[in-house]
Tab-separated table of C-alpha atoms and ligand atoms in Angstrom:
chain	number	residue	atom	x	y	z
A	1	MET	CA	35.217	70.095	64.436
A	2	ALA	CA	33.749	71.110	67.730
A	3	LEU	CA	31.660	68.089	69.149
A	4	THR	CA	29.614	70.192	71.526
A	5	GLU	CA	27.808	72.832	69.859
A	6	THR	CA	28.005	76.727	69.730
A	7	VAL	CA	24.799	77.780	67.902
A	8	PRO	CA	24.140	81.101	66.459
A	9	ALA	CA	21.317	82.947	68.144
A	10	GLY	CA	17.852	81.888	66.802
A	11	ALA	CA	19.090	78.673	65.121
A	12	PRO	CA	17.961	75.188	66.235
A	13	PRO	CA	20.729	73.324	68.090
A	14	ALA	CA	22.827	71.092	65.850
A	15	HIS	CA	21.913	67.970	67.733
A	16	GLU	CA	18.332	68.559	67.068
A	17	GLY	CA	19.119	68.440	63.349
A	18	ILE	CA	21.072	65.223	63.838
A	19	LEU	CA	18.166	63.446	65.705
A	20	ARG	CA	15.812	64.782	63.013
A	21	ARG	CA	17.853	63.346	60.284
A	22	GLN	CA	18.193	60.033	62.076
A	23	SER	CA	14.357	59.639	62.484
A	24	LEU	CA	14.022	60.494	58.785
A	25	ARG	CA	16.719	58.221	57.451
A	26	GLU	CA	17.177	55.355	59.719
A	27	SER	CA	14.982	52.223	59.863
A	28	ALA	CA	11.861	51.816	61.897
A	29	ALA	CA	13.543	49.117	63.725
A	30	ARG	CA	15.918	51.422	65.430
A	31	THR	CA	15.572	50.635	69.107
A	32	TYR	CA	17.645	52.414	71.800
A	33	ALA	CA	17.714	55.667	69.613
A	34	ARG	CA	13.951	55.954	70.190
A	35	SER	CA	14.007	55.858	74.048
A	36	LEU	CA	17.330	57.895	74.274
A	37	PRO	CA	17.161	60.809	71.947
A	38	ILE	CA	20.644	62.111	72.780
A	39	VAL	CA	23.742	62.497	70.591
A	40	PRO	CA	26.647	61.339	72.367
A	41	VAL	CA	29.966	62.923	71.467
A	42	ARG	CA	32.436	62.196	74.209
A	43	ALA	CA	32.558	59.351	76.902
A	44	ARG	CA	34.586	58.452	79.745
A	45	GLY	CA	33.992	55.791	82.517
A	46	LEU	CA	30.159	56.059	83.423
A	47	THR	CA	29.781	59.336	81.823
A	48	ILE	CA	28.586	60.233	78.164
A	49	GLU	CA	28.374	63.788	77.057
A	50	GLY	CA	25.834	64.849	74.594
A	51	ALA	CA	26.318	67.319	71.664
A	52	ASP	CA	23.978	69.605	73.611
A	53	GLY	CA	26.702	69.617	76.345
A	54	ARG	CA	24.591	67.724	78.870
A	55	ARG	CA	26.129	64.652	80.781
A	56	TYR	CA	24.560	61.561	81.624
A	57	LEU	CA	25.513	58.617	83.786
A	58	ASP	CA	25.344	55.558	81.474
A	59	CYS	CA	23.862	52.536	83.073
A	60	LEU	CA	23.237	50.800	79.649
A	61	SER	CA	26.900	50.387	79.130
A	62	GLY	CA	26.493	49.340	75.380
A	63	ALA	CA	23.893	46.727	76.341
A	64	GLY	CA	26.192	45.384	79.108
A	65	THR	CA	29.362	45.341	76.974
A	66	LEU	CA	31.573	48.016	78.630
A	67	ALA	CA	32.939	46.178	81.758
A	68	LEU	CA	35.358	49.066	82.239
A	69	GLY	CA	33.180	51.841	81.199
A	70	HIS	CA	33.757	54.134	78.241
A	71	ASN	CA	37.302	54.629	76.849
A	72	HIS	CA	39.236	53.023	79.729
A	73	PRO	CA	42.751	54.035	79.537
A	74	VAL	CA	44.080	50.397	79.489
A	75	VAL	CA	41.722	49.635	76.581
A	76	LEU	CA	42.748	52.906	74.568
A	77	GLU	CA	46.394	51.986	75.206
A	78	ALA	CA	45.945	48.375	73.942
A	79	ILE	CA	44.159	49.757	70.727
A	80	ARG	CA	46.846	52.320	70.202
A	81	THR	CA	49.605	49.722	70.620
A	82	VAL	CA	48.235	47.609	67.850
A	83	LEU	CA	47.613	50.506	65.692
A	84	ASP	CA	51.189	51.780	66.057
A	85	SER	CA	52.745	48.290	65.585
A	86	GLY	CA	51.756	48.042	61.949
A	87	ALA	CA	50.003	44.772	62.526
A	88	PRO	CA	47.243	43.911	60.114
A	89	LEU	CA	43.858	44.811	61.287
A	90	HIS	CA	41.803	42.398	59.331
A	91	ILE	CA	43.302	38.867	58.956
A	92	LEU	CA	40.487	36.289	58.841
A	93	ASP	CA	41.364	33.458	61.342
A	94	LEU	CA	45.083	33.366	61.024
A	95	ALA	CA	47.323	33.109	64.074
A	96	THR	CA	48.853	36.378	65.301
A	97	PRO	CA	50.556	37.377	68.490
A	98	VAL	CA	47.574	39.566	69.384
A	99	LYS	CA	45.087	36.567	69.153
A	100	ASP	CA	47.447	34.322	70.885
A	101	ALA	CA	47.786	36.673	73.956
A	102	PHE	CA	43.890	36.997	73.942
A	103	THR	CA	43.379	33.248	73.953
A	104	THR	CA	45.836	32.763	76.830
A	105	GLU	CA	44.272	35.482	78.866
A	106	LEU	CA	40.659	34.148	78.270
A	107	PHE	CA	41.717	30.545	79.100
A	108	ALA	CA	43.403	31.744	82.347
A	109	THR	CA	39.847	32.879	83.392
A	110	LEU	CA	37.950	29.806	82.594
A	111	PRO	CA	36.509	27.195	85.143
A	112	GLY	CA	39.406	24.880	85.748
A	113	GLU	CA	37.802	21.742	84.304
A	114	LEU	CA	36.995	23.598	81.065
A	115	SER	CA	40.251	25.448	80.649
A	116	GLU	CA	42.310	22.204	80.822
A	117	LYS	CA	40.657	20.802	77.776
A	118	ALA	CA	39.116	23.696	75.950
A	119	ARG	CA	38.813	24.567	72.267
A	120	ILE	CA	37.966	28.008	71.087
A	121	GLN	CA	36.317	29.012	67.873
A	122	PHE	CA	36.502	32.703	66.887
A	123	CYS	CA	33.070	33.453	65.292
A	124	GLY	CA	31.542	36.428	63.283
A	125	PRO	CA	31.581	39.471	65.532
A	126	ALA	CA	28.357	39.490	67.280
A	127	GLY	CA	26.943	37.412	70.265
A	128	THR	CA	24.390	35.945	67.897
A	129	ASP	CA	27.153	34.631	65.675
A	130	ALA	CA	28.551	32.691	68.542
A	131	VAL	CA	25.120	31.183	69.346
A	132	GLU	CA	24.768	29.995	65.920
A	133	ALA	CA	28.194	28.434	66.016
A	134	ALA	CA	27.374	26.664	69.350
A	135	PHE	CA	24.151	25.244	67.719
A	136	THR	CA	26.170	23.993	64.851
A	137	LEU	CA	28.874	22.546	67.074
A	138	VAL	CA	26.555	20.425	69.157
A	139	ARG	CA	24.475	19.239	66.156
A	140	THR	CA	27.642	18.072	64.392
A	141	ALA	CA	28.870	16.345	67.554
A	142	THR	CA	25.747	14.653	68.567
A	143	GLY	CA	24.254	14.008	65.022
A	144	ARG	CA	20.915	15.137	66.598
A	145	SER	CA	18.939	18.250	65.508
A	146	GLY	CA	16.602	19.880	68.082
A	147	LEU	CA	17.448	22.255	70.721
A	148	MET	CA	16.137	23.060	74.206
A	149	ALA	CA	15.694	26.650	75.201
A	150	PHE	CA	13.798	28.711	77.918
A	151	SER	CA	10.915	31.066	78.053
A	152	GLY	CA	12.134	34.549	78.072
A	153	ALA	CA	15.514	33.779	76.777
A	154	TYR	CA	17.309	36.067	74.542
A	155	HIS	CA	20.064	34.692	72.381
A	156	GLY	CA	20.221	37.107	69.460
A	157	MET	CA	18.593	37.869	66.168
A	158	THR	CA	20.050	35.469	63.415
A	159	SER	CA	18.347	32.083	63.548
A	160	ASP	CA	16.324	32.887	60.482
A	161	ALA	CA	19.481	33.523	58.560
A	162	LEU	CA	20.544	29.881	58.926
A	163	THR	CA	17.068	28.584	58.498
A	164	ALA	CA	16.876	30.500	55.185
A	165	SER	CA	20.395	29.231	54.053
A	166	GLY	CA	20.673	26.637	51.402
A	167	GLY	CA	22.120	24.092	53.978
A	168	ALA	CA	19.369	24.537	56.555
A	169	ARG	CA	18.459	21.165	58.059
A	170	HIS	CA	17.168	22.041	61.635
A	171	THR	CA	14.454	23.999	63.256
A	172	GLY	CA	12.953	22.394	66.221
A	173	VAL	CA	13.394	24.355	69.543
A	174	THR	CA	11.493	22.864	72.766
A	175	ARG	CA	10.687	25.595	74.975
A	176	LEU	CA	11.082	24.999	78.744
A	177	PRO	CA	9.967	27.072	81.756
A	178	TYR	CA	12.595	29.207	83.256
A	179	PRO	CA	12.502	29.616	86.886
A	180	TYR	CA	11.169	33.131	87.159
A	181	ASP	CA	10.480	33.520	90.833
A	182	TYR	CA	8.301	36.673	90.819
A	183	ARG	CA	6.047	35.300	87.849
A	184	CYS	CA	6.490	31.587	88.579
A	185	PRO	CA	4.921	29.602	85.807
A	186	PHE	CA	3.910	27.020	88.289
A	187	GLY	CA	2.376	29.564	90.771
A	188	THR	CA	4.671	28.503	93.611
A	189	GLY	CA	7.885	30.446	93.118
A	190	GLY	CA	11.021	29.861	95.144
A	191	GLU	CA	12.998	26.533	95.104
A	192	ARG	CA	9.735	24.716	94.530
A	193	GLY	CA	9.034	26.408	91.372
A	194	ALA	CA	12.487	25.989	90.132
A	195	GLU	CA	12.352	22.173	91.031
A	196	LEU	CA	9.122	21.876	89.096
A	197	SER	CA	10.643	23.530	86.043
A	198	ALA	CA	13.594	20.798	86.299
A	199	ARG	CA	11.041	18.022	86.560
A	200	TRP	CA	9.142	19.242	83.579
A	201	THR	CA	12.341	19.062	81.688
A	202	GLU	CA	13.126	15.635	82.902
A	203	SER	CA	9.682	14.247	82.006
A	204	LEU	CA	9.822	15.680	78.570
A	205	LEU	CA	13.173	13.966	77.943
A	206	ASP	CA	12.245	10.670	79.609
A	207	ASP	CA	8.646	10.174	78.422
A	208	HIS	CA	8.930	8.477	74.953
A	209	LYS	CA	5.557	9.774	74.096
A	210	SER	CA	6.476	13.457	74.900
A	211	GLY	CA	6.909	14.291	71.354
A	212	VAL	CA	10.392	15.671	72.087
A	213	PRO	CA	13.207	13.669	70.871
A	214	ARG	CA	16.570	14.023	72.597
A	215	PRO	CA	17.977	17.353	71.469
A	216	ALA	CA	21.345	18.229	70.171
A	217	GLY	CA	21.909	20.710	73.055
A	218	MET	CA	20.353	22.813	75.700
A	219	ILE	CA	21.022	26.542	75.804
A	220	LEU	CA	20.354	28.755	78.851
A	221	GLU	CA	21.327	32.190	80.454
A	222	PRO	CA	22.562	31.859	83.975
A	223	VAL	CA	20.862	35.332	84.506
A	224	GLN	CA	18.220	36.202	81.979
A	225	GLY	CA	19.256	39.657	80.728
A	226	GLU	CA	16.859	40.931	78.145
A	227	GLY	CA	14.094	38.638	79.642
A	228	GLY	CA	14.124	40.981	82.731
A	229	VAL	CA	17.209	40.340	84.858
A	230	ILE	CA	16.198	36.939	86.310
A	231	PRO	CA	18.849	35.085	88.085
A	232	ALA	CA	18.554	31.226	87.978
A	233	PRO	CA	18.669	29.643	91.386
A	234	PRO	CA	22.173	27.877	91.662
A	235	ASN	CA	20.204	24.535	92.548
A	236	TRP	CA	18.375	24.731	89.512
A	237	LEU	CA	21.512	25.333	87.313
A	238	ARG	CA	23.011	22.268	88.967
A	239	ARG	CA	19.865	20.335	88.160
A	240	MET	CA	19.977	21.318	84.544
A	241	ARG	CA	23.700	20.169	84.472
A	242	GLU	CA	22.899	16.723	85.884
A	243	ILE	CA	19.841	16.280	83.665
A	244	THR	CA	21.892	17.045	80.466
A	245	ALA	CA	25.027	15.178	81.565
A	246	ALA	CA	23.008	11.970	82.398
A	247	ARG	CA	21.376	12.088	79.092
A	248	ASP	CA	24.538	13.040	77.026
A	249	ILE	CA	23.087	16.443	76.017
A	250	PRO	CA	25.587	19.194	75.561
A	251	LEU	CA	24.706	22.131	77.921
A	252	ILE	CA	25.464	25.370	76.285
A	253	VAL	CA	25.726	28.424	78.710
A	254	ASP	CA	25.056	31.781	77.043
A	255	GLU	CA	27.364	34.216	79.062
A	256	VAL	CA	27.287	37.048	76.392
A	257	GLN	CA	25.852	39.471	78.869
A	258	THR	CA	26.751	37.826	82.293
A	259	GLY	CA	30.506	37.286	81.622
A	260	VAL	CA	33.589	39.083	82.608
A	261	GLY	CA	32.730	39.841	86.263
A	262	ARG	CA	29.239	41.442	85.510
A	263	THR	CA	27.368	39.145	88.044
A	264	GLY	CA	29.899	39.038	90.808
A	265	THR	CA	32.095	36.230	89.545
A	266	PHE	CA	34.160	36.258	86.479
A	267	TRP	CA	31.726	33.864	84.836
A	268	ALA	CA	28.146	33.647	86.177
A	269	VAL	CA	28.403	29.705	86.085
A	270	GLU	CA	30.979	29.887	88.976
A	271	GLN	CA	28.174	30.691	91.474
A	272	SER	CA	26.605	27.360	90.928
A	273	GLY	CA	29.913	25.482	90.194
A	274	ILE	CA	28.510	24.003	87.092
A	275	VAL	CA	30.937	23.533	84.079
A	276	PRO	CA	29.134	23.859	80.797
A	277	ASP	CA	30.095	21.870	77.639
A	278	VAL	CA	30.063	25.072	75.636
A	279	LEU	CA	30.280	28.825	76.714
A	280	VAL	CA	29.100	31.476	74.438
A	281	LEU	CA	30.976	34.651	74.897
A	282	SER	CA	30.748	38.191	73.368
A	283	LYS	CA	30.127	41.772	74.595
A	284	ALA	CA	32.640	42.614	77.266
A	285	ILE	CA	35.342	40.166	75.982
A	286	GLY	CA	36.007	42.553	73.103
A	287	GLY	CA	36.613	45.489	75.498
A	288	SER	CA	33.988	47.611	73.696
A	289	LEU	CA	34.922	46.358	70.066
A	290	PRO	CA	32.997	43.471	68.299
A	291	LEU	CA	34.283	40.039	69.239
A	292	ALA	CA	32.577	36.690	69.862
A	293	VAL	CA	33.832	33.168	70.615
A	294	ILE	CA	32.542	29.961	71.814
A	295	VAL	CA	34.873	27.861	74.260
A	296	TYR	CA	33.927	24.243	74.408
A	297	ARG	CA	35.133	20.844	75.610
A	298	GLU	CA	37.495	19.250	73.026
A	299	GLU	CA	35.441	16.065	72.684
A	300	LEU	CA	32.832	18.050	70.989
A	301	ASP	CA	35.274	19.367	68.267
A	302	ALA	CA	33.898	17.077	65.424
A	303	TRP	CA	33.778	19.818	63.041
A	304	GLN	CA	35.377	19.572	59.568
A	305	PRO	CA	37.725	22.301	58.393
A	306	GLY	CA	35.578	25.348	57.330
A	307	ALA	CA	32.455	23.950	58.813
A	308	HIS	CA	31.940	27.223	60.692
A	309	ALA	CA	33.260	30.075	58.823
A	310	GLY	CA	32.908	33.875	58.622
A	311	THR	CA	34.866	36.750	57.207
A	312	PHE	CA	35.285	38.888	60.376
A	313	ARG	CA	36.845	36.583	62.822
A	314	GLY	CA	40.169	38.380	63.057
A	315	ASN	CA	39.559	41.812	64.604
A	316	GLN	CA	42.864	42.484	66.107
A	317	LEU	CA	41.836	45.685	67.958
A	318	ALA	CA	38.859	43.919	69.536
A	319	MET	CA	41.279	41.117	70.585
A	320	ALA	CA	43.725	43.491	72.156
A	321	ALA	CA	41.055	45.607	73.757
A	322	GLY	CA	39.444	42.387	75.076
A	323	THR	CA	42.837	41.091	76.475
A	324	ALA	CA	43.367	44.307	78.297
A	325	THR	CA	39.787	44.235	79.715
A	326	LEU	CA	39.979	40.553	80.851
A	327	ALA	CA	43.340	41.106	82.516
A	328	TYR	CA	42.150	44.351	84.129
A	329	VAL	CA	39.114	42.791	85.567
A	330	ARG	CA	40.961	39.602	86.784
A	331	ARG	CA	43.975	41.689	88.306
A	332	ASN	CA	41.732	44.135	90.101
A	333	GLY	CA	39.063	41.747	91.377
A	334	LEU	CA	36.385	43.805	89.676
A	335	ASP	CA	34.135	40.692	89.828
A	336	ARG	CA	34.271	40.720	93.639
A	337	ARG	CA	33.799	44.476	93.546
A	338	ALA	CA	30.737	43.929	91.388
A	339	ALA	CA	29.363	41.372	93.886
A	340	GLU	CA	29.953	43.755	96.937
A	341	LEU	CA	28.663	46.856	95.286
A	342	GLY	CA	25.790	45.171	93.544
A	343	ALA	CA	24.621	43.656	96.974
A	344	ARG	CA	24.527	47.162	98.458
A	345	MET	CA	22.747	48.640	95.450
A	346	LEU	CA	20.138	45.854	95.570
A	347	ALA	CA	19.587	46.494	99.229
A	348	ARG	CA	18.893	50.244	98.440
A	349	LEU	CA	16.652	49.167	95.617
A	350	GLY	CA	14.591	46.878	98.137
A	351	GLY	CA	14.162	50.093	100.240
A	352	LEU	CA	12.814	51.809	97.079
A	353	ALA	CA	10.408	48.899	96.408
A	354	ALA	CA	9.323	49.132	100.099
A	355	ALA	CA	8.230	52.757	99.485
A	356	HIS	CA	6.660	52.415	96.137
A	357	ASP	CA	3.870	50.090	95.641
A	358	CYS	CA	4.500	50.321	91.775
A	359	ILE	CA	7.763	48.301	92.266
A	360	GLY	CA	6.782	44.658	92.257
A	361	ASP	CA	10.174	43.094	92.443
A	362	VAL	CA	13.847	44.082	92.560
A	363	ARG	CA	16.506	41.538	91.711
A	364	GLY	CA	19.852	40.842	90.159
A	365	ARG	CA	23.276	39.436	90.577
A	366	GLY	CA	26.393	41.892	90.962
A	367	LEU	CA	25.992	44.857	88.643
A	368	MET	CA	23.106	43.473	86.629
A	369	LEU	CA	20.184	44.737	88.471
A	370	GLY	CA	16.427	44.929	87.599
A	371	VAL	CA	13.314	46.826	88.926
A	372	GLU	CA	10.120	45.444	87.675
A	373	LEU	CA	7.313	47.861	87.673
A	374	VAL	CA	3.656	46.806	88.235
A	375	ASP	CA	0.205	48.077	87.943
A	376	ARG	CA	-0.239	49.288	91.624
A	377	ALA	CA	-4.029	49.434	91.244
A	378	ALA	CA	-4.404	45.729	90.087
A	379	ASP	CA	-5.006	42.789	92.301
A	380	ALA	CA	-1.997	40.558	92.912
A	381	ASP	CA	-2.114	36.905	91.873
A	382	PRO	CA	-2.054	34.170	94.394
A	383	THR	CA	1.956	34.323	94.438
A	384	GLY	CA	1.716	38.046	94.982
A	385	ALA	CA	2.762	39.232	91.595
A	386	ARG	CA	0.758	42.035	89.838
A	387	PRO	CA	0.614	42.806	86.154
A	388	ALA	CA	3.463	44.546	84.494
A	389	ASP	CA	3.145	48.236	83.845
A	390	PRO	CA	5.306	49.074	80.720
A	391	ALA	CA	3.853	52.627	80.451
A	392	LEU	CA	5.149	53.499	83.917
A	393	ALA	CA	8.493	51.770	83.198
A	394	ALA	CA	8.749	53.934	79.910
A	395	ALA	CA	7.939	57.007	82.040
A	396	VAL	CA	10.569	55.971	84.539
A	397	GLN	CA	13.056	55.726	81.774
A	398	ARG	CA	12.211	59.115	80.495
A	399	ALA	CA	12.292	60.496	83.803
A	400	CYS	CA	15.693	59.025	84.425
A	401	LEU	CA	16.989	60.550	81.114
A	402	ASP	CA	15.525	64.093	82.183
A	403	ARG	CA	17.788	63.628	85.457
A	404	GLY	CA	20.920	62.609	83.284
A	405	LEU	CA	20.708	58.840	83.946
A	406	ILE	CA	20.493	56.425	81.098
A	407	VAL	CA	18.690	53.124	81.826
A	408	GLU	CA	17.546	50.298	79.716
A	409	LEU	CA	14.193	48.535	79.842
A	410	GLY	CA	13.790	44.729	79.508
A	411	GLY	CA	11.566	41.943	80.433
A	412	ARG	CA	8.531	40.045	79.103
A	413	HIS	CA	6.489	43.386	78.902
A	414	SER	CA	9.451	45.863	78.752
A	415	ALA	CA	8.483	46.803	82.441
A	416	VAL	CA	11.775	45.981	84.011
A	417	VAL	CA	14.154	48.960	84.491
A	418	ARG	CA	17.632	47.409	84.027
A	419	LEU	CA	20.902	48.697	85.489
A	420	LEU	CA	24.099	47.620	83.898
A	421	PRO	CA	26.731	50.238	85.045
A	422	PRO	CA	30.597	49.584	84.365
A	423	LEU	CA	32.342	47.444	87.082
A	424	THR	CA	34.652	50.433	87.768
A	425	ILE	CA	32.101	52.796	89.286
A	426	THR	CA	32.746	54.376	92.731
A	427	ASP	CA	30.464	54.297	95.667
A	428	GLU	CA	29.515	57.759	95.131
A	429	GLN	CA	28.632	57.095	91.451
A	430	ALA	CA	26.526	54.262	92.544
A	431	ASP	CA	24.692	56.431	95.034
A	432	ALA	CA	24.310	59.121	92.393
A	433	ILE	CA	22.695	56.447	90.066
A	434	LEU	CA	20.265	55.252	92.692
A	435	ASP	CA	19.342	58.935	93.861
A	436	ARG	CA	18.386	59.716	90.292
A	437	LEU	CA	16.450	56.575	89.801
A	438	ALA	CA	14.638	57.125	93.143
A	439	ASP	CA	13.838	60.635	92.152
A	440	ALA	CA	12.656	59.500	88.586
A	441	VAL	CA	10.349	56.694	90.053
A	442	THR	CA	8.658	59.307	92.297
A	443	ALA	CA	8.198	61.744	89.234
A	444	ALA	CA	6.853	58.951	87.058
A	445	VAL	CA	4.220	57.706	89.507
A	446	ARG	CA	2.861	61.223	89.846
A	447	THR	CA	2.332	61.716	86.224
A	448	THR	CA	1.538	58.366	84.878
A	449	PRO	CA	-1.965	56.787	85.337
A	450	GLY	CA	-2.096	53.081	85.900
A	451	PRO	CA	-2.819	50.862	82.885
A	452	LEU	CA	-6.386	50.322	83.934
A	453	GLY	CA	-6.959	54.053	84.013
A	454	SER	CA	-6.447	54.202	87.861
A	455	SER	CA	-5.495	57.327	89.276
A	456	PRO	CA	-1.845	58.268	89.878
A	457	THR	CA	-0.635	57.056	93.246
A	458	THR	CA	2.640	57.665	94.797
A	459	LEU	CA	4.325	56.498	97.801
A	460	ARG	CA	3.380	53.204	99.610
A	461	GLY	CA	1.305	53.796	102.686
A	462	THR	CA	0.357	57.460	101.312
A	463	SER	CA	-2.693	58.479	99.479
A	464	ALA	CA	-2.288	60.059	95.992
B	501	PMP	N1	22.974	36.423	74.086
B	501	PMP	C1	22.686	37.135	75.028
B	501	PMP	C2	22.457	36.586	76.558
B	501	PMP	C3	22.542	38.665	74.975
B	501	PMP	O1	22.227	39.493	75.962
B	501	PMP	C4	22.557	39.083	73.623
B	501	PMP	C5	22.427	40.454	73.264
B	501	PMP	N2	21.863	41.194	74.192
B	501	PMP	C6	23.015	38.133	72.681
B	501	PMP	C7	23.174	36.818	72.930
B	501	PMP	C8	23.164	38.595	71.179
B	501	PMP	O2	24.311	39.441	71.107
B	501	PMP	P1	24.460	40.462	69.841
B	501	PMP	O3	23.410	41.464	69.949
B	501	PMP	O4	25.839	40.888	69.968
B	501	PMP	O5	24.215	39.622	68.582
């Protein structure tokens, strides 16, 4: 069957029928499909081709999954090798050569102190399954129940599944302020804001009347992804490590999105030098197929056999694709490449922000970049931040799609345009991405009134 269409004269294009049937048959909860009404039929590297024959630069990368882009030859080769070998494709958590190779490759990438004494648990296939496993692990190891987590965090969708299960025993999560420089919860920003967040955490833990018992663990993202591409300052991460270590609280670092070179080092924690007690991993470790694990200090391994189970923990194709991806990133220094190219892209985004007063902030680490769109007509608060402008962000996303660029929105108000390109992109592709984005921002500000009904304005320093 031809994937791209040849349509008889007068008939509606086939991809329109597919999109119409999707909107009639799929749930109202569908997400990406709403803002990206395309029908992908082929993909390679950065590029996706739609059924209508249009080509797109894909900076969503399967929500940050595709470290090597779509259908990288080493990934396809690894998958074919397993298929041709006659190995079982589904095998619960039994030992296999494919799994053995994956574990060896993964352990070779871990921060030294962790890899020497690490245990790995293969979880259900999604990132959220590994997050649940991490919580169960630290609760079992510490005998405590509560958890500490951060404002703006995203760790998955399944906590209610456990809460609703017969064996549910735990609920309490204490929410702590994440150091969000542009919208600092303490109104100071910078290192000072991050330090106040650390002190707040300390005081909750040490004040016997704070109402917060010592938790089973603390979970954080080194760069909040869905929360709006917010990198935590290295000093703050080190403070969190000290605070948790001094109080015997396991630190769980969720590297589901930041892992495998994305932020400029193989694991984002390397930039602060902290060694977590538990690392939560998914997305890129499966080389585009579903795979999730936790890796943790062996002292925490107080689980009984079967304490954390799941049917789909043995996806051999994902393990082979993952091994190939990890090895390719490591051998080709794609983490360093992400750091260099990401810094250049961020500098160019800084220029874009200087030219457009609707861009409040640009930020990121490596090839995890964000552009926060704000209401250009509103007054800035004392720290210089202006209210988010989700309508403008949606208009930028649409204008990007019109120009053949797929971007994701994130952040507290869905006003942060997120770029998560494959680590394999060339300099020219990076330029093409930024050219299209710049063009899309200019087009969107021309056509979108501000949230307060302000008239459309365009470039900084010019009148509308
Ligand atoms: N943790 C982080 C940091 C994530 O970004 C995500 C997904 N975006 C998850 C956990 C959940 O992963 P999944 O969607 O595979 O359950």
